[in-house]
XYZ file of N, CA and C in Angstrom:
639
model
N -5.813 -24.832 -45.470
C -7.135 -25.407 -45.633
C -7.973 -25.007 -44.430
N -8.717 -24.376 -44.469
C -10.114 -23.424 -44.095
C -11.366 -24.784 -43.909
N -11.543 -25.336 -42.496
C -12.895 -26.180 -42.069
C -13.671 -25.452 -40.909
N -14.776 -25.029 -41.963
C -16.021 -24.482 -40.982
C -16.987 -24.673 -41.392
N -18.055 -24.852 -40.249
C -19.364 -25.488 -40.628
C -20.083 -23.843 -41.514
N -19.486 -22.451 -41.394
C -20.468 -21.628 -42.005
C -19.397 -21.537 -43.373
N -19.956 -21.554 -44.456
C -19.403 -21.336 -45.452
C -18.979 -20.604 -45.942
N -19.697 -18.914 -45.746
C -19.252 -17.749 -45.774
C -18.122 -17.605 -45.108
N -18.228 -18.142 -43.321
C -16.845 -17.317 -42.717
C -15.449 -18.357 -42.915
N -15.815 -19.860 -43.605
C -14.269 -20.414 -43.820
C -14.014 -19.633 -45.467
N -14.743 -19.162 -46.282
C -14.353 -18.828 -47.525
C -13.731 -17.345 -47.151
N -13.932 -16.707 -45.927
C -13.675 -15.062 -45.719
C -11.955 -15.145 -45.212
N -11.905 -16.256 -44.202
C -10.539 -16.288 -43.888
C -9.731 -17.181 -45.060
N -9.982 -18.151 -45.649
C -9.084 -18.286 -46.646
C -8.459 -16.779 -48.017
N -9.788 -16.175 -48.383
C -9.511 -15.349 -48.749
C -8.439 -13.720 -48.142
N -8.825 -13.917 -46.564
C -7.771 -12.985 -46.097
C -6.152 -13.777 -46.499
N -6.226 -15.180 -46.215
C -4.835 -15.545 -46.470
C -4.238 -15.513 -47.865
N -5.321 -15.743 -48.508
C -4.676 -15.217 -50.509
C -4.080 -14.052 -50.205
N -5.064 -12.843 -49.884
C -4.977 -11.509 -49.789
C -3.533 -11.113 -49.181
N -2.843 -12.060 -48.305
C -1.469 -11.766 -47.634
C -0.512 -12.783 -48.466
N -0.810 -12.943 -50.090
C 0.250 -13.696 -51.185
C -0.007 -15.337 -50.550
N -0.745 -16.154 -49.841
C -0.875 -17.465 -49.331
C -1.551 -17.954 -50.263
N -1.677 -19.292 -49.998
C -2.448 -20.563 -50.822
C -3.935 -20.748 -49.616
N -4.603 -20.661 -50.233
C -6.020 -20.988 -49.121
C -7.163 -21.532 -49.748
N -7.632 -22.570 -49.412
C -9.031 -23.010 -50.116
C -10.090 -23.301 -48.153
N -11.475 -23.175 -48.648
C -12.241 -23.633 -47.374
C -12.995 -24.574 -47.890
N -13.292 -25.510 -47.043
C -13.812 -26.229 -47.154
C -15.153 -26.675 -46.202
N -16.192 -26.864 -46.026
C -17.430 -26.845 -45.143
C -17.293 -28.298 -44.819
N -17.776 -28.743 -43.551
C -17.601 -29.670 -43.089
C -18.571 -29.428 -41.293
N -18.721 -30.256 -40.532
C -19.251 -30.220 -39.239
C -18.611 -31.353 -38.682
N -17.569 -30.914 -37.884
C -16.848 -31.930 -37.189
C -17.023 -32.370 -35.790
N -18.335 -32.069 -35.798
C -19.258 -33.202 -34.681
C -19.601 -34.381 -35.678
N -19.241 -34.558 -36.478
C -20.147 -35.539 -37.610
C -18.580 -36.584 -38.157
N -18.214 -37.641 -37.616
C -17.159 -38.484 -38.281
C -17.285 -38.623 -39.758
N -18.180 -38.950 -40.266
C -18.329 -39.425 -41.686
C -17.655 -37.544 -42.599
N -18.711 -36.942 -41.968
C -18.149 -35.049 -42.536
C -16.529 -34.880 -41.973
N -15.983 -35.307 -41.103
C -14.582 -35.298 -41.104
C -13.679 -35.544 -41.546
N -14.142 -37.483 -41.576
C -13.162 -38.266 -43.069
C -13.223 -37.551 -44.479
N -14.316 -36.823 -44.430
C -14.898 -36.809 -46.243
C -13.974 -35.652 -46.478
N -13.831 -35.042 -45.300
C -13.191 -33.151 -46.061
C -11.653 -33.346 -45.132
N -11.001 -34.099 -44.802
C -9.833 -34.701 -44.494
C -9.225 -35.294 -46.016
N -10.651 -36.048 -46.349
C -9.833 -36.666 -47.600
C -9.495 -35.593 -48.841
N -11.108 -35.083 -49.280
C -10.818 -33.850 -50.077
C -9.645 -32.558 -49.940
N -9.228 -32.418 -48.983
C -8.052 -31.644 -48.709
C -6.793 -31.833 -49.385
N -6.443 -33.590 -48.650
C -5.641 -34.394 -49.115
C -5.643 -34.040 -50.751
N -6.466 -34.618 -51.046
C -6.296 -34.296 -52.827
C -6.265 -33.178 -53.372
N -7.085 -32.007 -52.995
C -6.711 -30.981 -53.419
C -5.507 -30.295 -53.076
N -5.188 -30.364 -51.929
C -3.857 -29.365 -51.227
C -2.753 -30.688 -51.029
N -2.576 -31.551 -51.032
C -2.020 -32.463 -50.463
C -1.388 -32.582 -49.247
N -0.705 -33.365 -48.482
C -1.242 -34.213 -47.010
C -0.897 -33.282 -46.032
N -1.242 -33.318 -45.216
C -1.280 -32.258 -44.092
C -0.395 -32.476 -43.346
N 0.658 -31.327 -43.301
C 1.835 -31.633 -42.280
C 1.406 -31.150 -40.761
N 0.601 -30.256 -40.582
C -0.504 -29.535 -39.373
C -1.837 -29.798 -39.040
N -1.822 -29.359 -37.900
C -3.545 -29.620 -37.831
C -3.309 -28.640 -36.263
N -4.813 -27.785 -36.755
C -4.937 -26.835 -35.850
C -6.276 -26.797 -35.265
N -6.722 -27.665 -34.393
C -7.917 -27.766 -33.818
C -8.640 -26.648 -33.194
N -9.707 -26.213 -33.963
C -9.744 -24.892 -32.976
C -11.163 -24.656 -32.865
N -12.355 -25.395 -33.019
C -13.622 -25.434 -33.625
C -13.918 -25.207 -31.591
N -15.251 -24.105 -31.576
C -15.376 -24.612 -30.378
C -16.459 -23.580 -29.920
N -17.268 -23.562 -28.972
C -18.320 -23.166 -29.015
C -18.867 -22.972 -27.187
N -19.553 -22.454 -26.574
C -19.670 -22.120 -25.137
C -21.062 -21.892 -25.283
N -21.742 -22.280 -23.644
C -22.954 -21.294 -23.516
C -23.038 -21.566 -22.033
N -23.469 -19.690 -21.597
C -23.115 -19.925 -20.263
C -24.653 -19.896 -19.367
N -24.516 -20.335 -18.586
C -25.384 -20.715 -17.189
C -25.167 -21.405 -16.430
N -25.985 -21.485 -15.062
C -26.075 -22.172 -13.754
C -26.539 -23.355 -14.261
N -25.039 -24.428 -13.716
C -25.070 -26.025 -14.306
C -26.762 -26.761 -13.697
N -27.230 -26.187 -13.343
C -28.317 -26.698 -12.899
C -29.436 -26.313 -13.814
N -29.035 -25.423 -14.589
C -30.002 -24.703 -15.582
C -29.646 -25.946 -17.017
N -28.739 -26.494 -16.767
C -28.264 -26.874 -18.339
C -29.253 -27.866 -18.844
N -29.814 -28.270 -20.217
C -30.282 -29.159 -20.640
C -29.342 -30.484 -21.149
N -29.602 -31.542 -21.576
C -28.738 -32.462 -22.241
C -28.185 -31.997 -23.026
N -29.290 -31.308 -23.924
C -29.052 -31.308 -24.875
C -28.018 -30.511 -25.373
N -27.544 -29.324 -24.405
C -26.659 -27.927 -24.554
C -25.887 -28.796 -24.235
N -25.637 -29.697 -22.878
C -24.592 -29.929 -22.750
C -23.651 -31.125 -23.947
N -24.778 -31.032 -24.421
C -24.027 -32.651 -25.291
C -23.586 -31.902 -26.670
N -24.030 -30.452 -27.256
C -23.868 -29.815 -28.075
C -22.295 -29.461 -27.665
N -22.224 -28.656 -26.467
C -20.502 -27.871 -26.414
C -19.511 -29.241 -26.208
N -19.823 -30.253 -25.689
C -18.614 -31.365 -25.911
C -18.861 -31.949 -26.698
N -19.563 -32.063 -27.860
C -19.696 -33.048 -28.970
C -18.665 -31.604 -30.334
N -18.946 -30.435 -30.195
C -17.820 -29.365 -30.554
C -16.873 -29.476 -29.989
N -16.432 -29.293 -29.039
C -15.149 -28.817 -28.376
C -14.105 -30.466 -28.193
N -15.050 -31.405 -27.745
C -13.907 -32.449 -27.433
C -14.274 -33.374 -28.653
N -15.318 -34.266 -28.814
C -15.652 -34.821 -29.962
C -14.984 -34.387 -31.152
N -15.293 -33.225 -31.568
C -14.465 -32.444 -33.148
C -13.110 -32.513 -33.041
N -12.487 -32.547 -31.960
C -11.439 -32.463 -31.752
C -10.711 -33.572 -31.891
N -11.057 -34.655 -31.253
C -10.817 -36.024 -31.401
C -11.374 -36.575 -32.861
N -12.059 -36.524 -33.388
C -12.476 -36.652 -34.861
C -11.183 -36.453 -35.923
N -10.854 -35.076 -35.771
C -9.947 -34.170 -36.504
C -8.792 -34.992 -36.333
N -8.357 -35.112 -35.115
C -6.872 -35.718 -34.408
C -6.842 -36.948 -35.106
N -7.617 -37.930 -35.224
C -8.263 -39.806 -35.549
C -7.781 -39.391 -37.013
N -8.609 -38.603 -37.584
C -8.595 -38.467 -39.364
C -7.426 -37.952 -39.689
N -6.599 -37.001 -39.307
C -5.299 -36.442 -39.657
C -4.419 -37.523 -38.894
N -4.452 -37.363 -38.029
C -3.235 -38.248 -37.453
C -3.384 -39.829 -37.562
N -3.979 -40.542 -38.266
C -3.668 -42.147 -38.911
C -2.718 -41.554 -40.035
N -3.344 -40.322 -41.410
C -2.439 -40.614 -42.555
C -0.980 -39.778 -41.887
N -0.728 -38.925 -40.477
C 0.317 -38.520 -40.502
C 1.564 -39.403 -39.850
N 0.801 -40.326 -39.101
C 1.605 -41.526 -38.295
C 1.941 -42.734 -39.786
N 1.385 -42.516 -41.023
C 1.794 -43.099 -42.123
C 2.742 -42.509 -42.368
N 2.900 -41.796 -42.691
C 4.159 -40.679 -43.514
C 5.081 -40.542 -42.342
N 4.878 -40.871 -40.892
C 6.310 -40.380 -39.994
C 6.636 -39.320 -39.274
N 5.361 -38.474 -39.578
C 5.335 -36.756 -38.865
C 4.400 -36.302 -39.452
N 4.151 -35.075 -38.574
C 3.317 -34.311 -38.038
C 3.129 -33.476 -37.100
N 2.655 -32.452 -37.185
C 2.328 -31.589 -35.670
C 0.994 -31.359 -35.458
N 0.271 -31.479 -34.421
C -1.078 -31.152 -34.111
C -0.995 -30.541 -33.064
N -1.812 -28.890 -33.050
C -1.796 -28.086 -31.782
C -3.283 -28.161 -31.415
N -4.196 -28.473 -30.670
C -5.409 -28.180 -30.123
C -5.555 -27.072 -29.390
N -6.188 -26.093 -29.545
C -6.984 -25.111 -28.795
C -7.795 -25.506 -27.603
N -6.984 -25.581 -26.156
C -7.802 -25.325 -25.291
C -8.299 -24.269 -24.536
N -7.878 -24.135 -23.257
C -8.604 -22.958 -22.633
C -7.681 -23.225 -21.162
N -7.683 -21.632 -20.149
C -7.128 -21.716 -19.040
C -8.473 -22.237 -17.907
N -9.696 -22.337 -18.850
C -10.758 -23.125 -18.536
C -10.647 -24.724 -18.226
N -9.552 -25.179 -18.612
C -9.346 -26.856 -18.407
C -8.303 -27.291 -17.063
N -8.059 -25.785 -16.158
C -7.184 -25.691 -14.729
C -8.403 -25.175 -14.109
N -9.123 -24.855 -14.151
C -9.419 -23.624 -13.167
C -11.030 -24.004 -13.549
N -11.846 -23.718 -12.398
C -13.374 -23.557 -12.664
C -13.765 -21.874 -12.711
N -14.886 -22.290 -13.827
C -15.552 -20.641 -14.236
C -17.251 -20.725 -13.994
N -17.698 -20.087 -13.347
C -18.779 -19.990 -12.973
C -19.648 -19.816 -13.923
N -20.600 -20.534 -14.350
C -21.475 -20.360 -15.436
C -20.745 -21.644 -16.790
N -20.079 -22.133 -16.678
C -19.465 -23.116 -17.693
C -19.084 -24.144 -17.306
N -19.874 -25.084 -16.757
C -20.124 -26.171 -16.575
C -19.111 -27.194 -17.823
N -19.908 -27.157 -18.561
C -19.695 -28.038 -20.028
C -18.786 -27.228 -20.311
N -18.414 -26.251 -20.345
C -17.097 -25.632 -21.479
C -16.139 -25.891 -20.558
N -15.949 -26.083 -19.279
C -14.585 -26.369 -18.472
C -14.572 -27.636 -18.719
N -15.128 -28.437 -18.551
C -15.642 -29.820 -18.557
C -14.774 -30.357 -19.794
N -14.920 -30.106 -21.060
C -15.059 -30.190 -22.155
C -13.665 -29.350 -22.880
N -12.650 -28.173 -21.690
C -11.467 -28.042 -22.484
C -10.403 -28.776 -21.499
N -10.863 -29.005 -19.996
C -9.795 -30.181 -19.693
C -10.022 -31.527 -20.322
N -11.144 -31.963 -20.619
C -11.033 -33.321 -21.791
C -9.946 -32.908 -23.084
N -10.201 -31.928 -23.251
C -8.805 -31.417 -24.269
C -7.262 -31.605 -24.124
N -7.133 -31.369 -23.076
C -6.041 -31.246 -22.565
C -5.429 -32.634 -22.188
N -6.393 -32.953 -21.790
C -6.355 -34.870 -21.428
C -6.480 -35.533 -22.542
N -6.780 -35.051 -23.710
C -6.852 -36.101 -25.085
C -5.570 -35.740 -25.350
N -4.899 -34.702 -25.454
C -3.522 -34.441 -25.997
C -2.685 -34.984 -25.420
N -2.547 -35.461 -24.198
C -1.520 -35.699 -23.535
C -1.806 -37.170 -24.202
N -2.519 -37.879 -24.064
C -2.955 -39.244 -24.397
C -2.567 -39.826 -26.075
N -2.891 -38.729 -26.699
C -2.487 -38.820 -28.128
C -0.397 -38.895 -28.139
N 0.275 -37.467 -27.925
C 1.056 -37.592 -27.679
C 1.479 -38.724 -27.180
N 1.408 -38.954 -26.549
C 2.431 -40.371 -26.067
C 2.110 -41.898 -26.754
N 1.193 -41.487 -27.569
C 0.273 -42.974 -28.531
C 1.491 -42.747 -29.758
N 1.352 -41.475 -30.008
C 2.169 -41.176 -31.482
C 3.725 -40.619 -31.355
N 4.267 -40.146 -30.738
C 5.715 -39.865 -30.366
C 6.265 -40.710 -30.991
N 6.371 -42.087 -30.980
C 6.907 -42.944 -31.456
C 6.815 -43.138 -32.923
N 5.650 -42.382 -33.651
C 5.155 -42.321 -35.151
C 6.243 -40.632 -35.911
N 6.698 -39.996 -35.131
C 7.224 -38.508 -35.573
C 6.219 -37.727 -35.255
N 5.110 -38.001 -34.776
C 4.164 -36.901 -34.536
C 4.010 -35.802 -32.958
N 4.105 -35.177 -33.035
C 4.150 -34.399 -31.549
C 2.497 -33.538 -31.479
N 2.076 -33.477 -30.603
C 0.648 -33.294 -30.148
C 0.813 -32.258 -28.840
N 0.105 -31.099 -29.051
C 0.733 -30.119 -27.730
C -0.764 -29.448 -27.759
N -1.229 -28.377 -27.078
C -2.674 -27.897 -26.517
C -1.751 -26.318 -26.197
N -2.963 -25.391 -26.789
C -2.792 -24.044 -26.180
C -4.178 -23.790 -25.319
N -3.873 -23.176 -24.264
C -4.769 -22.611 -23.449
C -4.715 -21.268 -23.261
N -5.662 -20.836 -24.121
C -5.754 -19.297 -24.209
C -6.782 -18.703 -22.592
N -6.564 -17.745 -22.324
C -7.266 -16.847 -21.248
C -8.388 -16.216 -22.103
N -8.769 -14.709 -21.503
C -9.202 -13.958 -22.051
C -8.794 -13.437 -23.253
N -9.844 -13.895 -24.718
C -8.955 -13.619 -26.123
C -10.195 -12.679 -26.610
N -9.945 -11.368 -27.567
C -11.686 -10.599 -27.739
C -11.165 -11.264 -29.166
N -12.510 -12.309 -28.981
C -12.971 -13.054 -30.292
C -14.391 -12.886 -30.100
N -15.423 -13.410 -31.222
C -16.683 -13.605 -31.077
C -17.012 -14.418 -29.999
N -16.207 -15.348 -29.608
C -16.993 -16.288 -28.057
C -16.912 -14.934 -27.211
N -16.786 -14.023 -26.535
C -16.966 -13.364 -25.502
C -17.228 -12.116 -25.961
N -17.891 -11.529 -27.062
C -17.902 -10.350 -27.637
C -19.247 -9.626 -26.447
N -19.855 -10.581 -26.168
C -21.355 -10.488 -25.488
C -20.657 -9.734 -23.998
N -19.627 -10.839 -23.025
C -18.913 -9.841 -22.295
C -18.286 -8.632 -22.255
N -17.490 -8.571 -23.369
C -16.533 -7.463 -23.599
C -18.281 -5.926 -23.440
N -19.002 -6.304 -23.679
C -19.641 -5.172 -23.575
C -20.694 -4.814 -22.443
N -20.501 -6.323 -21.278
C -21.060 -6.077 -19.925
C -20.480 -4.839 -19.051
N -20.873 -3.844 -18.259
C -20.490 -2.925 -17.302
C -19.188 -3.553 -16.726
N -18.282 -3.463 -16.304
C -17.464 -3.630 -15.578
C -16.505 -4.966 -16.018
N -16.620 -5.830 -16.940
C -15.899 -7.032 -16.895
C -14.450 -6.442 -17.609
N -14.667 -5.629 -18.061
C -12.692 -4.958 -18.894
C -11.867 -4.885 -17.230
N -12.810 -3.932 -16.285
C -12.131 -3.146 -15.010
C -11.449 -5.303 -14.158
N -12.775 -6.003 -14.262
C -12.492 -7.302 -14.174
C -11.582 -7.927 -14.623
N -11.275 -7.894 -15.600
C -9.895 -8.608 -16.194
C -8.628 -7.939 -15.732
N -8.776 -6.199 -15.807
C -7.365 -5.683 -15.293
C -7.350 -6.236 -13.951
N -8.134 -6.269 -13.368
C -7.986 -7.167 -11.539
C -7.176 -7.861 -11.354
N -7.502 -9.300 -12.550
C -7.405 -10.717 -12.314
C -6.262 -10.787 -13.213
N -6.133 -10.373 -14.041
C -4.980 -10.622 -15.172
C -3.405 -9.080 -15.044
N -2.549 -9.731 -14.708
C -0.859 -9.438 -14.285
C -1.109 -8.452 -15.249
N -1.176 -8.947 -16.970
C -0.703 -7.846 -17.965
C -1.810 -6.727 -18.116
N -3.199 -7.340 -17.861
C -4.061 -5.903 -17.788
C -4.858 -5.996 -18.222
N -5.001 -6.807 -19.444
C -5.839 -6.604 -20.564
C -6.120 -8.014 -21.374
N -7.298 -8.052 -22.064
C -7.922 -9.044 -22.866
C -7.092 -9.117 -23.853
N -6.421 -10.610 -24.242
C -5.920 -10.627 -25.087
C -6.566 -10.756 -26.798
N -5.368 -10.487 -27.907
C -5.562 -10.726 -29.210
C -5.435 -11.813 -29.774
N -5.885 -12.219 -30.509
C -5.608 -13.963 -31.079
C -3.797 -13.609 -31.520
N -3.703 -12.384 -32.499
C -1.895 -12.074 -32.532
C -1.361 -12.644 -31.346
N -1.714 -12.544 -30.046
C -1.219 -13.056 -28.733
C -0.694 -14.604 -29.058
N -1.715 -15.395 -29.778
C -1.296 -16.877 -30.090
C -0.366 -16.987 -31.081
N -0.078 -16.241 -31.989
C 0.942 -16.623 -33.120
C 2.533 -17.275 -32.661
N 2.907 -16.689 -31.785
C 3.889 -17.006 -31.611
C 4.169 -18.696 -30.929
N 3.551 -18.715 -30.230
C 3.669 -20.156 -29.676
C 3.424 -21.288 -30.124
N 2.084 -20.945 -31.996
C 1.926 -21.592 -32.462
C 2.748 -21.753 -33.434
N 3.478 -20.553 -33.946
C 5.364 -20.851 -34.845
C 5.823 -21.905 -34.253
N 6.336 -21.963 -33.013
C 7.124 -22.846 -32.071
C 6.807 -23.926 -32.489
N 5.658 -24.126 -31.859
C 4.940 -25.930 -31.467
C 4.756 -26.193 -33.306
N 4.843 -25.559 -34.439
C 4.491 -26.316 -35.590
C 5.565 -26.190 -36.561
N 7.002 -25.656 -35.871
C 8.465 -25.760 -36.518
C 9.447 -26.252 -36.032
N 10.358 -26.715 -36.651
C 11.944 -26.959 -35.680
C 12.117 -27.003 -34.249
N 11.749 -25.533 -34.183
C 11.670 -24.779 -32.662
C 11.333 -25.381 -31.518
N 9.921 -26.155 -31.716
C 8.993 -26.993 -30.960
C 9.624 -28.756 -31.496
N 10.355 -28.899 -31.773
C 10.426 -30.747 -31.967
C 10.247 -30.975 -30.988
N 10.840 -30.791 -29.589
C 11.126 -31.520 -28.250
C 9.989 -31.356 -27.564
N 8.720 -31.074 -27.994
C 8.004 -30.138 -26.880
C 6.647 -30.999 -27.775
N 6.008 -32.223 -26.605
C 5.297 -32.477 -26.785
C 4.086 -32.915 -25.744
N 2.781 -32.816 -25.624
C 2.034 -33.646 -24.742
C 1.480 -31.986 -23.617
N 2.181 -31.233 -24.134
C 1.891 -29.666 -23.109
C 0.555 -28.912 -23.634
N 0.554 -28.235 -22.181
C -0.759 -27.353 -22.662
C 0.079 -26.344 -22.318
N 0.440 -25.243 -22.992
C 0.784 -23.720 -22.752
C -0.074 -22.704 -22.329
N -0.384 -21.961 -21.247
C -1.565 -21.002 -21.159
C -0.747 -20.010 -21.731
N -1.541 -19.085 -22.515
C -1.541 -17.722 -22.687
C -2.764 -17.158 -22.472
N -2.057 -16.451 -21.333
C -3.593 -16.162 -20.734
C -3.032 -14.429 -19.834
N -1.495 -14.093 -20.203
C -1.810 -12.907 -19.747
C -1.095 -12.697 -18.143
N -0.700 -13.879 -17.884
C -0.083 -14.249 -16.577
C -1.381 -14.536 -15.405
């Protein structure tokens, strides 16, 4: 189940997952909005039935000098990034602490250790991430549910497509980063097998960076 506020791009990735023999429906929703969370939490439920996962990953940046920021930007990237997140977690995880299990991985950032110049609100806003998971986890452990956070580094997705084509920030990353290079979202698959099978039971309340060393 496919939740994005653009309708085109949750109907494009469900359809890549048909396209690889999967089951995929999308569904539109804005999960800054509680009432739009419950509503397409529930519709899921009935159409696909109950969600053994939940993959928080909605999230959004804008960069400048914190002195430049308005309210209003700033109340936009944490009302996405931590708000949606906590929304998602509230609405999935009551019916999964019913049933006895569950796994929920949140998408954070190596942004929620470390300060980044120009991201005020987006550092701000993925250590609140990191700090809701740990908090959840230990609320629900006791329900079968385990709650864990990835913290990705440098990933070439659309959030940094704008960098990837500044003068010098590739030569920048080989600097700063052990393996060399900007990572692939493929980079996340694996850790997210772990944390949402067998593999991962014991392993809860963590943030994992992949970030490249």
């Amino acid at each position: 189940a496919i939740v994005n506020r653009t309708v085109g791009a949750g109907e494009k990735a469900a359809a890549e997952i048909r396209e690889h023999g999967g089951i995929a429906a999308s569904f539109p929703a804005d999960v800054t909005k509680k009432d739009n969370v419950e509503a397409v939490v529930e519709a899921i439920e009935n159409e696909m039935g109950a969600a053994d996962i939940l993959v928080n990953c909605a999230g959004i940046n804008i960069r400048k000098k914190a002195l430049e920021f308005g309210l209003s930007e700033w109340q936009q990237i944490l009302d996405t990034n931590v708000t949606g997140t906590f929304l998602a977690c509230q609405a999935v995880g009551r019916r999964m602490i019913a049933r006895g299990k569950g796994r929920i991985v949140n998408i954070s950032s190596v942004a929620s250790v470390i300060g980044l110049e120009d991201r005020a609100p987006y550092c701000a806003s993925k250590g609140g991430v990191s700090q809701l998971t740990k908090v959840l986890a230990i609320e629900w452990a006791p329900h079968g549910v385990t709650v864990n956070a990835i913290g990705p580094g440098y990933m070439n997705t659309p959030l940094i497509a704008n960098l990837m084509k500044q003068p010098g920030f590739q030569d920048r990353v080989r600097s700063q980063v052990p393996l060399s290079h900007v990572g692939e979202t493929e980079d996340l698959h694996g850790i997210l097998l772990v944390l949402c099978s067998r593999a991962g039971a014991y392993i809860t309340g963590q943030t994992i960076y992949i970030d490249g060393g």
